[in-house]
Coordinates of C-alpha atoms in Angstrom, one line a residue:
Chain A
M219 CA 0.4 -0.3 -0.1
N220 CA 2.8 2.2 1.0
A221 CA 4.2 2.2 -2.6
L222 CA 0.8 2.5 -4.6
I223 CA 0.0 5.9 -2.1
F224 CA 3.4 7.1 -2.6
S225 CA 3.6 7.0 -6.5
A226 CA 0.3 8.1 -6.6
V227 CA 0.9 11.0 -4.9
S228 CA 4.3 11.4 -6.3
G229 CA 2.6 11.7 -9.6
V230 CA 0.0 14.6 -8.7
I231 CA 2.9 16.6 -7.1
M232 CA 5.0 16.2 -10.7
M233 CA 1.7 17.5 -12.1
F234 CA 1.3 20.7 -10.4
S235 CA 5.3 21.3 -10.6
S236 CA 5.0 22.0 -13.8
F237 CA 3.5 25.7 -13.0
L238 CA 5.0 25.6 -10.0
L239 CA 8.9 25.5 -10.8
N240 CA 10.1 26.8 -14.0
N241 CA 13.4 25.7 -13.6
K242 CA 13.9 22.4 -15.4
N243 CA 16.6 21.0 -13.0
S244 CA 14.6 21.3 -9.9
V245 CA 12.0 19.3 -11.6
R246 CA 14.1 16.7 -12.4
V247 CA 15.6 16.7 -8.8
L248 CA 12.2 16.6 -7.4
A249 CA 11.6 13.5 -9.2
H250 CA 14.6 11.5 -8.2
V251 CA 14.0 12.8 -4.7
L252 CA 10.1 11.5 -4.7
L253 CA 11.0 8.5 -6.1
L254 CA 13.8 7.5 -3.7
A255 CA 10.8 8.4 -0.8
T256 CA 8.7 5.7 -2.4
I257 CA 11.7 3.1 -2.3
I258 CA 12.2 3.7 0.9
A259 CA 8.6 3.4 1.9
N260 CA 8.3 -0.2 -0.3
I261 CA 11.4 -1.2 1.7
F262 CA 9.7 -0.3 5.1
E263 CA 6.6 -2.5 3.5
L264 CA 8.9 -5.3 3.0
R265 CA 10.1 -5.1 6.2
G266 CA 6.7 -5.2 7.7
I267 CA 6.4 -1.9 8.5
S268 CA 2.9 -0.7 6.4
F269 CA 2.1 3.6 6.9
F270 CA -1.6 3.1 6.1
H271 CA -3.9 0.7 7.1
I272 CA -6.8 0.6 4.6
D273 CA -9.2 -2.4 4.3
T274 CA -9.2 -3.7 0.5
R275 CA -11.9 -6.3 1.3
G276 CA -9.6 -8.6 -0.3
M277 CA -9.0 -7.2 -3.5
L278 CA -5.2 -6.0 -2.9
E279 CA -2.5 -8.5 -1.4
F280 CA 0.8 -7.2 -0.4
D281 CA 2.1 -10.5 0.0
R282 CA 6.4 -10.5 -0.7
F283 CA 6.4 -11.7 -4.2
A284 CA 4.6 -8.4 -5.0
L285 CA 6.4 -6.1 -2.6
L286 CA 9.6 -7.4 -4.1
F287 CA 8.7 -6.7 -7.7
T288 CA 7.4 -3.5 -6.8
L289 CA 10.9 -2.8 -5.6
V290 CA 13.2 -4.2 -8.1
A291 CA 10.8 -2.3 -10.6
N292 CA 10.9 1.1 -8.8
V293 CA 14.7 0.6 -8.4
C294 CA 15.0 -0.1 -12.1
T295 CA 12.7 3.4 -12.9
F296 CA 15.2 5.3 -10.4
A297 CA 18.1 3.6 -12.6
F298 CA 16.4 4.9 -15.8
F299 CA 15.7 8.2 -14.0
L300 CA 19.3 8.5 -13.2
L301 CA 20.5 7.5 -16.7
S302 CA 18.1 9.2 -18.9
S303 CA 16.0 11.7 -17.3
R304 CA 18.1 14.5 -19.3
D305 CA 16.7 13.1 -22.7
L306 CA 13.2 13.0 -21.5
E307 CA 13.7 16.8 -21.8
K308 CA 14.4 16.5 -25.4
I309 CA 10.8 14.9 -26.1
G310 CA 8.8 17.7 -26.2
N311 CA 7.7 21.0 -23.9
H312 CA 5.7 19.0 -20.8
Y313 CA 9.1 17.5 -19.2
S314 CA 7.1 17.4 -15.7
D315 CA 4.1 15.5 -17.1
Y316 CA 6.4 12.8 -18.3
F317 CA 7.3 12.3 -15.2
S318 CA 3.8 12.3 -13.6
L319 CA 2.8 9.7 -16.4
L320 CA 5.9 7.5 -15.2
F321 CA 4.5 7.8 -11.5
F322 CA 1.1 6.8 -12.5
I323 CA 2.6 3.8 -14.5
L324 CA 4.4 3.1 -11.5
A325 CA 1.5 3.1 -9.4
G326 CA -0.5 0.7 -11.7
I327 CA 2.5 -1.6 -11.9
V328 CA 1.5 -1.9 -7.8
V329 CA -2.0 -2.6 -8.2
S330 CA -1.2 -5.2 -10.8
S331 CA 1.3 -6.8 -9.0
S332 CA -0.8 -7.4 -6.1
F333 CA -4.1 -7.6 -7.3
K334 CA -6.4 -10.6 -5.7
S335 CA -9.6 -9.5 -7.6
L336 CA -9.9 -9.5 -11.4
L337 CA -11.3 -6.1 -11.1
M338 CA -7.9 -4.8 -9.9
L339 CA -6.3 -6.8 -12.4
F340 CA -8.3 -4.8 -15.4
L341 CA -7.9 -1.5 -13.3
G342 CA -3.7 -2.0 -12.9
I343 CA -3.5 -3.0 -16.5
E344 CA -5.1 -0.1 -17.6
I345 CA -3.2 2.3 -15.6
L346 CA -0.2 0.9 -16.6
S347 CA -1.5 1.0 -20.4
I348 CA -2.6 4.1 -20.7
P349 CA -0.1 6.7 -19.7
L350 CA 2.2 4.6 -22.3
Y351 CA 0.0 5.2 -25.0
I352 CA 0.4 8.6 -24.5
L353 CA 4.3 8.5 -23.8
T354 CA 4.4 6.7 -26.8
G355 CA 3.0 9.9 -28.9
S356 CA 4.5 12.2 -26.9
D357 CA 7.1 13.3 -29.9
K358 CA 4.6 15.3 -31.2
R359 CA 5.6 16.6 -34.6
N360 CA 7.3 13.0 -35.4
L361 CA 5.1 10.9 -38.1
K362 CA 6.5 7.8 -36.8
S363 CA 5.7 8.6 -32.9
N364 CA 2.0 9.4 -34.0
E365 CA 1.9 6.2 -35.8
A366 CA 3.1 4.3 -33.2
S367 CA 0.9 5.3 -30.7
L368 CA -2.0 5.3 -32.7
K369 CA -1.4 1.6 -33.6
Y370 CA -0.2 0.6 -29.5
F371 CA -3.7 2.6 -28.8
L372 CA -6.1 0.9 -31.3
M373 CA -4.3 -2.6 -31.1
G374 CA -4.2 -1.7 -27.0
S375 CA -7.8 -1.1 -26.6
F376 CA -8.7 -4.2 -28.6
S377 CA -6.9 -6.4 -26.3
T378 CA -8.6 -4.4 -23.2
G379 CA -11.9 -5.3 -24.5
L380 CA -10.9 -9.1 -24.9
M381 CA -9.6 -9.1 -21.2
L382 CA -12.9 -7.6 -20.2
M383 CA -15.4 -10.0 -21.9
G384 CA -12.9 -12.6 -20.6
I385 CA -13.4 -11.3 -17.2
A386 CA -17.3 -11.3 -17.6
L387 CA -17.5 -14.9 -18.4
I388 CA -15.3 -15.8 -15.5
Y389 CA -17.2 -14.1 -13.2
G390 CA -20.3 -15.9 -15.1
A391 CA -18.9 -19.1 -14.2
T392 CA -17.8 -18.3 -10.7
G393 CA -19.9 -15.5 -9.7
T394 CA -17.1 -13.7 -7.6
F395 CA -14.1 -11.3 -9.0
Q396 CA -12.1 -12.8 -6.2
T397 CA -9.0 -15.0 -7.5
G398 CA -8.5 -18.3 -6.4
I399 CA -11.6 -20.5 -7.7
T400 CA -12.1 -23.9 -6.7
V401 CA -13.5 -26.0 -9.6
A402 CA -15.3 -29.5 -8.9
E403 CA -14.0 -31.9 -11.1
K404 CA -16.0 -30.6 -14.4
V405 CA -14.4 -27.5 -15.1
P406 CA -17.5 -25.3 -16.6
V407 CA -17.2 -24.2 -20.2
L408 CA -17.3 -20.7 -19.5
L409 CA -14.4 -20.6 -17.5
I410 CA -12.1 -21.9 -19.9
T411 CA -13.7 -19.5 -22.4
G412 CA -13.0 -17.0 -20.3
M413 CA -9.7 -17.9 -19.2
M414 CA -8.5 -18.2 -23.1
L415 CA -9.9 -15.0 -23.8
L416 CA -7.5 -13.4 -20.7
L417 CA -4.5 -15.6 -21.8
F418 CA -4.7 -13.6 -25.1
S419 CA -5.0 -10.3 -23.8
M420 CA -2.1 -10.7 -21.6
S421 CA -0.4 -12.3 -24.3
F422 CA -0.7 -9.3 -26.1
K423 CA 0.3 -6.9 -23.1
V424 CA 3.9 -8.9 -22.7
S425 CA 3.9 -8.9 -26.5
A426 CA 4.4 -12.8 -26.4
A427 CA 4.0 -14.5 -30.2
P428 CA 1.4 -14.5 -32.1
F429 CA 0.3 -11.5 -30.4
H430 CA 3.3 -9.9 -31.1
F431 CA 3.2 -7.6 -34.5
W432 CA 2.5 -4.4 -32.4
T433 CA 6.0 -4.5 -31.0
P434 CA 8.5 -3.7 -33.0
D435 CA 6.6 -0.8 -34.5
V436 CA 5.8 0.7 -31.6
Y437 CA 9.0 0.3 -29.9
D438 CA 10.9 1.4 -32.8
G439 CA 8.7 4.5 -33.4
A440 CA 8.2 5.8 -29.6
P441 CA 10.8 8.4 -28.6
T442 CA 13.8 6.2 -27.4
V443 CA 13.8 7.1 -24.1
V444 CA 10.2 5.9 -23.8
T445 CA 10.6 2.6 -25.4
S446 CA 13.8 1.9 -22.8
F447 CA 11.0 2.3 -19.9
M448 CA 8.3 0.4 -21.9
A449 CA 9.9 -2.5 -23.1
T450 CA 11.8 -3.1 -19.7
V451 CA 9.7 -2.0 -16.1
V452 CA 6.3 -2.4 -17.9
K453 CA 7.1 -5.3 -20.0
A454 CA 8.1 -7.1 -16.2
A455 CA 4.9 -5.8 -14.6
G456 CA 3.0 -7.5 -17.5
F457 CA 4.8 -11.1 -16.9
I458 CA 4.3 -10.2 -12.7
A459 CA 0.3 -9.9 -13.1
F460 CA 0.1 -12.7 -15.9
M461 CA 2.1 -15.5 -13.4
R462 CA -0.2 -14.1 -10.6
L463 CA -3.2 -14.7 -12.9
F464 CA -2.3 -17.6 -14.0
A465 CA -1.2 -18.9 -10.4
E466 CA -3.9 -18.1 -8.5
E467 CA -7.2 -17.7 -10.3
F468 CA -6.2 -20.6 -13.1
G469 CA -3.5 -22.8 -10.9
S470 CA -6.4 -25.4 -10.4
I471 CA -7.3 -25.6 -14.1
R472 CA -3.6 -26.1 -15.0
P473 CA -3.9 -29.0 -17.4
E474 CA -6.4 -27.3 -19.3
W475 CA -3.8 -24.4 -20.1
K476 CA -0.4 -25.9 -19.5
L477 CA 0.2 -27.1 -23.2
L478 CA -0.7 -23.9 -24.7
V479 CA 1.4 -22.2 -22.7
G480 CA 4.1 -23.8 -23.3
I481 CA 2.9 -23.5 -27.4
V482 CA 3.0 -19.8 -26.8
A483 CA 6.7 -19.7 -24.9
A484 CA 8.1 -21.9 -27.8
V485 CA 6.8 -19.7 -30.7
T486 CA 7.4 -16.3 -28.8
L487 CA 11.3 -17.7 -28.3
F488 CA 11.3 -19.1 -32.2
I489 CA 10.3 -15.9 -33.9
G490 CA 11.5 -13.3 -31.1
N491 CA 14.9 -14.9 -31.9
I492 CA 15.2 -15.6 -35.6
T493 CA 13.6 -12.1 -36.6
A494 CA 16.1 -10.3 -34.6
V495 CA 18.8 -11.7 -36.5
F496 CA 17.8 -10.1 -39.5
Q497 CA 17.5 -6.5 -38.3
Q498 CA 20.1 -3.5 -39.2
S499 CA 19.0 -1.1 -36.7
V500 CA 20.1 -1.7 -33.0
K501 CA 16.8 -0.1 -32.1
R502 CA 14.6 -2.6 -33.8
M503 CA 16.6 -5.3 -32.7
L504 CA 16.4 -4.8 -29.3
A505 CA 12.6 -4.7 -30.1
Y506 CA 12.7 -8.4 -31.2
S507 CA 15.3 -9.2 -28.3
S508 CA 12.7 -8.3 -26.0
I509 CA 10.1 -10.6 -27.6
S510 CA 12.5 -13.1 -27.3
Q511 CA 13.4 -12.7 -23.4
A512 CA 9.4 -12.5 -23.5
G513 CA 9.5 -15.9 -24.6
F514 CA 12.1 -17.0 -21.7
M515 CA 9.5 -15.7 -19.2
M516 CA 6.7 -17.2 -20.3
L517 CA 8.6 -20.2 -19.2
A518 CA 7.8 -19.0 -15.4
I519 CA 4.5 -18.9 -16.5
Y520 CA 4.7 -22.7 -18.1
S521 CA 6.2 -24.4 -14.7
L522 CA 4.8 -22.3 -12.1
S523 CA 7.1 -23.2 -9.1
N524 CA 8.9 -21.7 -6.4
D525 CA 11.9 -21.7 -8.9
A526 CA 10.5 -20.1 -11.5
K527 CA 9.1 -17.4 -9.3
E528 CA 12.5 -16.7 -7.7
G529 CA 13.5 -16.4 -11.4
L530 CA 11.2 -14.5 -12.8
I531 CA 12.0 -11.8 -10.1
L532 CA 15.6 -12.3 -11.2
Y533 CA 14.8 -12.3 -14.6
A534 CA 13.0 -9.2 -14.4
A535 CA 15.7 -7.3 -12.4
A536 CA 18.5 -8.9 -14.8
Y537 CA 16.6 -8.2 -18.4
S538 CA 15.2 -4.3 -17.0
L539 CA 19.2 -3.5 -15.8
A540 CA 20.9 -4.5 -18.9
T541 CA 18.1 -3.1 -21.2
I542 CA 18.1 0.6 -19.7
G543 CA 21.8 0.6 -20.0
I544 CA 22.0 -0.2 -23.4
F545 CA 18.9 2.0 -24.5
A546 CA 20.8 4.7 -22.4
V547 CA 23.6 4.5 -24.5
L548 CA 21.8 4.2 -27.9
V549 CA 19.5 7.4 -26.8
R550 CA 22.9 9.6 -27.2
M551 CA 24.3 7.9 -30.4
K552 CA 23.8 9.7 -33.4
D553 CA 23.2 6.4 -35.7
Y554 CA 21.0 3.7 -34.8
T555 CA 22.2 1.2 -37.1
F556 CA 25.1 -1.4 -36.6
E557 CA 27.0 0.4 -38.7
G558 CA 26.7 3.5 -36.5
F559 CA 28.6 1.6 -33.7
N560 CA 31.4 0.8 -36.0
G561 CA 34.5 1.7 -33.9
F562 CA 33.2 2.8 -30.7
A563 CA 35.8 0.9 -28.6
K564 CA 38.0 2.8 -29.8
Q565 CA 36.6 6.3 -28.8
Q566 CA 34.7 5.5 -25.8
P567 CA 36.4 1.9 -24.4
F568 CA 35.0 2.4 -21.0
L569 CA 31.5 2.6 -22.3
A570 CA 32.1 0.1 -24.6
G571 CA 33.0 -2.4 -21.9
I572 CA 30.2 -1.7 -20.0
L573 CA 28.0 -2.2 -23.3
V574 CA 29.7 -5.6 -23.3
V575 CA 28.7 -6.2 -19.9
F576 CA 24.8 -5.4 -20.8
L577 CA 25.1 -7.6 -24.1
L578 CA 26.4 -10.7 -22.5
S579 CA 23.9 -10.7 -19.7
L580 CA 21.3 -10.4 -22.2
A581 CA 22.8 -13.1 -24.0
G582 CA 22.9 -15.2 -20.8
I583 CA 26.4 -15.8 -20.8
P584 CA 27.7 -17.2 -16.9
L585 CA 29.1 -14.7 -14.4
T586 CA 26.3 -11.7 -15.0
A587 CA 22.9 -12.2 -13.9
G588 CA 21.1 -13.1 -17.4
F589 CA 23.0 -16.4 -17.1
L590 CA 21.2 -17.5 -13.7
S591 CA 18.1 -16.0 -14.7
K592 CA 17.8 -18.2 -17.8
F593 CA 19.3 -20.8 -15.7
Y594 CA 16.4 -20.6 -12.7
M595 CA 13.7 -20.9 -15.8
L596 CA 15.0 -23.9 -17.4
K597 CA 15.2 -25.5 -14.1
A598 CA 11.8 -24.8 -13.3
T599 CA 10.8 -25.9 -17.1
I600 CA 12.8 -29.1 -16.8
D601 CA 11.2 -29.7 -13.1
G602 CA 7.8 -29.1 -14.7
G603 CA 8.5 -31.9 -17.2
S604 CA 8.9 -30.8 -20.2
L605 CA 12.4 -31.4 -21.5
A606 CA 11.9 -31.1 -24.7
L607 CA 10.7 -27.4 -24.5
A608 CA 14.1 -26.4 -22.3
I609 CA 16.3 -28.0 -24.7
F610 CA 14.5 -25.8 -27.4
A611 CA 14.7 -22.5 -25.3
V612 CA 18.8 -23.3 -24.9
L613 CA 19.0 -23.3 -28.9
M614 CA 17.0 -20.4 -29.1
A615 CA 19.7 -18.6 -26.7
A616 CA 21.9 -19.7 -28.5
V617 CA 20.6 -18.0 -31.8
S618 CA 20.2 -14.9 -29.6
V619 CA 23.9 -14.6 -28.8
Y620 CA 24.5 -13.9 -32.8
Y621 CA 22.7 -10.7 -32.4
Y622 CA 24.0 -9.4 -29.1
F623 CA 27.5 -10.3 -30.5
R624 CA 27.1 -9.0 -34.0
L625 CA 26.9 -5.4 -31.6
I626 CA 30.1 -6.2 -29.8
Q627 CA 31.6 -7.3 -33.2
S628 CA 30.8 -3.7 -34.7
M629 CA 32.0 -1.9 -31.5
Y630 CA 35.3 -3.8 -31.0
F631 CA 36.7 -5.1 -34.8
K632 CA 35.3 -2.6 -37.2
T633 CA 36.7 0.7 -38.2
G634 CA 34.2 3.4 -38.4
N635 CA 33.6 7.0 -36.5
A636 CA 30.7 6.5 -34.0
T637 CA 29.5 9.3 -32.6
I638 CA 28.5 9.5 -29.2
S639 CA 27.2 12.9 -27.3
G640 CA 26.7 14.3 -23.9
T641 CA 28.5 11.5 -22.1
T642 CA 29.1 13.4 -18.6
T643 CA 31.0 11.4 -15.8
G644 CA 28.2 11.0 -13.9
F645 CA 26.6 9.3 -16.8
K646 CA 29.6 6.8 -17.1
Y647 CA 29.4 6.0 -13.1
T648 CA 25.9 5.3 -13.0
L649 CA 26.2 3.1 -15.8
A650 CA 29.5 1.2 -14.0
A651 CA 27.3 0.9 -11.0
L652 CA 24.7 -1.1 -13.2
A653 CA 27.3 -3.1 -15.0
G654 CA 28.3 -4.1 -11.4
I655 CA 24.8 -4.8 -10.0
T656 CA 24.6 -7.3 -13.2
I657 CA 27.8 -8.8 -12.3
L658 CA 27.2 -9.0 -8.5
L659 CA 23.8 -10.3 -9.3
G660 CA 25.1 -13.4 -11.3
I661 CA 27.3 -14.2 -8.8
F662 CA 25.2 -14.0 -5.3
P663 CA 21.6 -14.0 -7.0
N664 CA 20.3 -14.9 -3.2
L665 CA 21.0 -10.8 -2.5
L666 CA 17.8 -10.6 -4.3
T667 CA 15.8 -13.7 -4.1
N668 CA 16.6 -14.4 -0.3
W669 CA 14.0 -10.9 0.0
L670 CA 11.2 -13.2 -0.9
Y671 CA 11.2 -15.2 2.4
F672 CA 13.2 -13.0 4.8
Chain B
M239 CA -45.0 -17.8 -22.0
G240 CA -45.3 -14.4 -19.8
I241 CA -45.0 -11.2 -20.9
T242 CA -41.3 -11.0 -19.4
Q243 CA -40.7 -14.1 -21.9
I244 CA -42.0 -12.4 -25.0
L245 CA -40.4 -9.2 -24.3
F246 CA -37.0 -11.2 -24.3
W247 CA -37.4 -12.9 -27.1
I248 CA -38.7 -9.7 -28.7
L249 CA -35.1 -7.7 -27.7
A250 CA -32.9 -10.3 -28.0
I251 CA -33.8 -11.0 -31.9
T252 CA -33.7 -7.0 -32.3
A253 CA -30.3 -7.0 -30.6
I254 CA -28.7 -9.6 -33.0
F255 CA -30.3 -8.3 -36.1
S256 CA -29.4 -4.9 -35.4
A257 CA -25.8 -5.6 -34.1
L258 CA -25.5 -7.2 -37.5
M259 CA -26.3 -4.7 -39.2
V260 CA -24.1 -2.7 -37.7
V261 CA -21.4 -4.7 -39.3
I262 CA -22.9 -5.6 -42.9
S263 CA -24.3 -1.6 -43.5
K264 CA -22.3 0.0 -46.2
N265 CA -22.8 3.4 -45.1
P266 CA -21.1 4.3 -41.7
V267 CA -23.7 6.5 -40.7
Y268 CA -26.4 3.9 -41.1
S269 CA -24.1 1.8 -39.2
V270 CA -24.3 4.2 -36.4
L271 CA -27.6 4.7 -36.3
W272 CA -28.2 0.8 -36.2
L273 CA -25.3 0.5 -33.4
I274 CA -27.9 3.4 -31.7
V275 CA -30.4 0.5 -31.8
T276 CA -28.4 -2.0 -30.5
F277 CA -28.2 0.3 -27.2
F278 CA -31.6 0.6 -27.0
T279 CA -32.4 -3.1 -26.9
I280 CA -29.7 -3.4 -24.1
S281 CA -31.0 -1.1 -22.1
G282 CA -34.2 -3.2 -22.7
H283 CA -32.3 -6.3 -21.3
Y284 CA -31.3 -4.4 -18.5
I285 CA -34.5 -3.1 -17.2
L286 CA -36.0 -6.9 -17.7
L287 CA -33.2 -7.7 -15.2
N288 CA -34.6 -4.9 -13.0
A289 CA -31.6 -2.6 -13.2
Q290 CA -33.2 0.7 -14.2
F291 CA -29.9 2.6 -13.1
L292 CA -27.7 0.5 -15.6
A293 CA -30.5 1.2 -18.4
V294 CA -30.3 4.8 -18.2
V295 CA -27.0 5.4 -17.9
N296 CA -26.6 2.9 -20.7
I297 CA -28.7 4.9 -22.7
I298 CA -27.1 8.7 -21.7
V299 CA -23.6 7.7 -21.7
Y300 CA -24.0 5.3 -25.0
A301 CA -26.5 6.2 -26.8
G302 CA -26.4 9.8 -26.0
A303 CA -22.5 10.9 -25.7
I304 CA -20.5 8.7 -27.6
M305 CA -22.7 7.7 -30.4
V306 CA -22.5 11.7 -31.1
L307 CA -18.9 11.9 -30.7
F308 CA -18.9 8.7 -33.6
L309 CA -21.0 10.7 -35.8
F310 CA -19.2 13.7 -35.5
V311 CA -16.0 11.9 -36.3
I312 CA -17.7 10.1 -39.5
M313 CA -19.1 13.5 -40.3
L314 CA -15.5 15.3 -40.0
M315 CA -13.9 12.3 -42.0
N316 CA -16.3 12.6 -44.9
L317 CA -16.1 9.0 -45.2
N318 CA -18.1 7.6 -48.5
K319 CA -18.2 5.5 -51.3
E320 CA -15.3 6.7 -53.1
T321 CA -12.8 7.3 -50.0
E322 CA -13.7 3.4 -48.5
P323 CA -10.0 2.1 -48.8
Q324 CA -9.9 -1.0 -51.1
K325 CA -9.3 -4.2 -49.2
S326 CA -7.4 -7.1 -51.1
K327 CA -8.8 -10.1 -51.1
W328 CA -7.0 -12.0 -49.1
L329 CA -7.0 -9.8 -46.6
K330 CA -10.9 -10.3 -46.6
L331 CA -10.3 -14.0 -46.5
A332 CA -7.8 -13.9 -43.6
G333 CA -10.1 -11.7 -41.7
A334 CA -13.1 -14.2 -42.2
V335 CA -11.1 -17.3 -41.2
A336 CA -9.8 -15.6 -38.4
G337 CA -13.4 -14.3 -37.4
G338 CA -14.9 -17.7 -38.2
C339 CA -12.1 -19.5 -36.1
L340 CA -13.2 -17.7 -32.8
L341 CA -16.8 -18.3 -33.5
L342 CA -16.4 -21.8 -34.1
V343 CA -14.4 -22.1 -30.9
L344 CA -16.8 -19.8 -28.9
V345 CA -20.0 -21.6 -30.1
A346 CA -18.3 -25.0 -29.1
G347 CA -17.3 -23.9 -26.1
L348 CA -20.7 -22.5 -24.9
R349 CA -22.6 -25.1 -26.6
H350 CA -22.6 -27.3 -23.5
T351 CA -23.8 -24.9 -20.8
E352 CA -27.0 -25.5 -18.6
K353 CA -29.9 -23.9 -20.2
Q354 CA -30.8 -21.6 -17.6
M355 CA -33.4 -18.6 -18.0
T356 CA -32.4 -15.9 -15.8
E357 CA -35.3 -13.5 -14.6
M358 CA -35.0 -11.1 -12.2
V359 CA -38.3 -10.5 -11.0
T360 CA -37.9 -9.9 -7.5
G361 CA -33.8 -8.9 -7.6
D362 CA -33.5 -5.3 -6.6
I363 CA -29.7 -4.9 -6.9
G364 CA -29.7 -2.9 -10.0
L365 CA -31.8 -0.2 -7.9
I366 CA -29.4 2.9 -7.5
Q367 CA -29.8 3.2 -3.6
N368 CA -28.3 -0.7 -3.7
L369 CA -25.9 0.0 -6.2
G370 CA -24.5 2.9 -4.5
K371 CA -24.0 1.1 -1.5
V372 CA -22.0 -1.7 -2.9
L373 CA -20.3 1.0 -4.7
F374 CA -19.3 2.9 -1.9
K375 CA -18.8 -0.1 0.7
D376 CA -17.6 -2.8 -0.5
Y377 CA -15.8 -1.6 -4.3
V378 CA -14.6 1.8 -2.6
V379 CA -11.2 1.2 -3.0
P380 CA -11.2 0.1 -6.7
F381 CA -13.4 3.2 -7.1
E382 CA -10.9 5.2 -5.5
I383 CA -7.9 3.5 -7.6
S384 CA -9.5 4.3 -10.9
S385 CA -9.2 7.9 -10.1
I386 CA -5.4 7.3 -10.7
L387 CA -6.5 6.2 -14.2
F388 CA -8.8 9.1 -14.8
L389 CA -5.9 11.9 -13.7
S390 CA -3.5 9.9 -16.0
A391 CA -5.7 10.3 -19.0
M392 CA -6.5 14.0 -18.3
V393 CA -2.5 14.7 -17.8
G394 CA -2.5 12.8 -21.1
A395 CA -4.9 15.0 -22.8
V396 CA -3.1 17.8 -22.1
V397 CA 0.2 16.5 -23.0
L398 CA -1.2 15.7 -26.3
G399 CA -3.7 18.0 -27.2
K400 CA -1.6 21.4 -25.8
K401 CA -0.3 23.7 -28.3
E402 CA 3.6 23.7 -28.5
P403 CA 5.0 27.0 -28.7
R404 CA 7.3 27.3 -32.2
I405 CA 10.7 25.2 -31.6
P406 CA 13.7 26.6 -33.5
V407 CA 14.0 26.3 -37.1
E408 CA 17.2 24.1 -36.9
T409 CA 15.3 21.4 -34.8
E410 CA 12.2 21.3 -36.9
M411 CA 14.3 20.7 -40.2
R412 CA 16.1 18.3 -38.4
K413 CA 12.9 16.5 -37.6
V414 CA 11.6 16.8 -41.3
E415 CA 14.5 15.1 -42.4
E416 CA 14.2 12.1 -39.9
T417 CA 10.3 11.6 -40.7
Q418 CA 11.3 12.0 -44.5
Q419 CA 13.8 9.6 -44.0
A420 CA 11.5 7.0 -42.0
I421 CA 8.9 7.3 -44.6
N422 CA 11.8 6.4 -47.5
I423 CA 12.9 3.7 -45.2

């Protein structure tokens, strides 16, 4: 509850700061301070101290899983603020409003990661999506941004419609919005139909194949800063909601959907990785890579064990930190294609080294957080009884090495004049700290996962 | 067959017929008008369920406000047969197959449900007093949280709708170039 109220109030404060503060620097500092306060409040709640006692009538449950993910999301957002908040300025004139929308998204993340009622799931997913439609189109003079925003909005509202239809059918079958249904031996057909519709709409929100078609266009068209937030924190939040929904609401009818989710995971892995190989633009490659990483996260929903829960949290942290780091560098590059990175290592050896750490983590090379999170997923999948799916996932991870290493190749082994602007010392140190966390989590994952239990 | 059942069948058949006409009509204005008929029949269903408040709100919000917006948009865009985009045959076929598959799955799924007619002659949960009590007692948390949703939508409307002051010529030229490059790609 702490994080929810703090981030919602922060959003309102940021909204007012647009006319109370006319200095861009003070707006930025205010946003950082408010987010830090939210993080601290959330840690207090994780330690069992809640500032607010509100009777939610069982519609929200702030268990450790939800609180820990909220913490991960908030910390990743803080890293995003530190690295990219100056680039937000360049999108347009409504600087503080962008921050306020980001805070509202954080409030949506809290709701959608701690819901106990389908009504709350719907509200959370909507609070998450609507500010994103706006942020996607915030670069108003850029036609591609407008197109991406409209496309995202239309498709997103369609999938929301499917979700509502599914919730209505489930309500018809069970007579309640609360999750945690128990079914007799014969599963009502209405429940199955509703579950399928919810599966479709959640797959759309996390861009799992075959509902991924909007992703490359939207990620490519949106301002790069926004893409970096959208592809990481928000996508991870979608997965947490997905997992919670299928573990709690449909956990008792698991045989009905297990095969389907397995197929979705396999198709997502295949399409994401194979298409990413052919991309020429790094931004588009990262969009497809986010689809392929979504395939790995789908494995957690397939297996639904304790390992999968730990793994999903770790995966969310590892993937978000690495992708935020790469995007922060990409925003400052002049040319977004692979050729644009030619000779980058000669000019910026320090930054290039850090980028390599992030890329290795995304590819899942040992000693990085990416490796361990993939390892958890595979372990959970094998325990869940599907060796074939795990083998397929490993093969696809091997494909992903190709396109991640292609960027390393352009940076180190090709000559060219990559141009990057606006790299301050603080920026470099923050990136180095992110890389440090990536390696630290790759060696001691317990630093994060222990919070689930103690 | 009581009066409620006769009314139900009339309303149901009108609802399905008008909903089909929304899709079939060539002229978009007719589509919207048929949609209004659909909304009225659905309101009729609400009244049969003794939910007067929902029925009235459905007419005010959907048939009133939203349909007027629809009509305005259609008139502003000046849609007619000449401007109708030509869709390829394959696209139509693909759409028919996809829609048909969904219909098949839904019909196959719902075929086996127990037949039951819900007739709420005595139920009074839909009355405005009870609805208000439920909304502000049991569902007060979602009610308050939805205010975040509306607030973010309002901020978004300001962000997207407010006129931008002129930006310096250089940046504008750069953006125009970028857009043109994007279009060329």
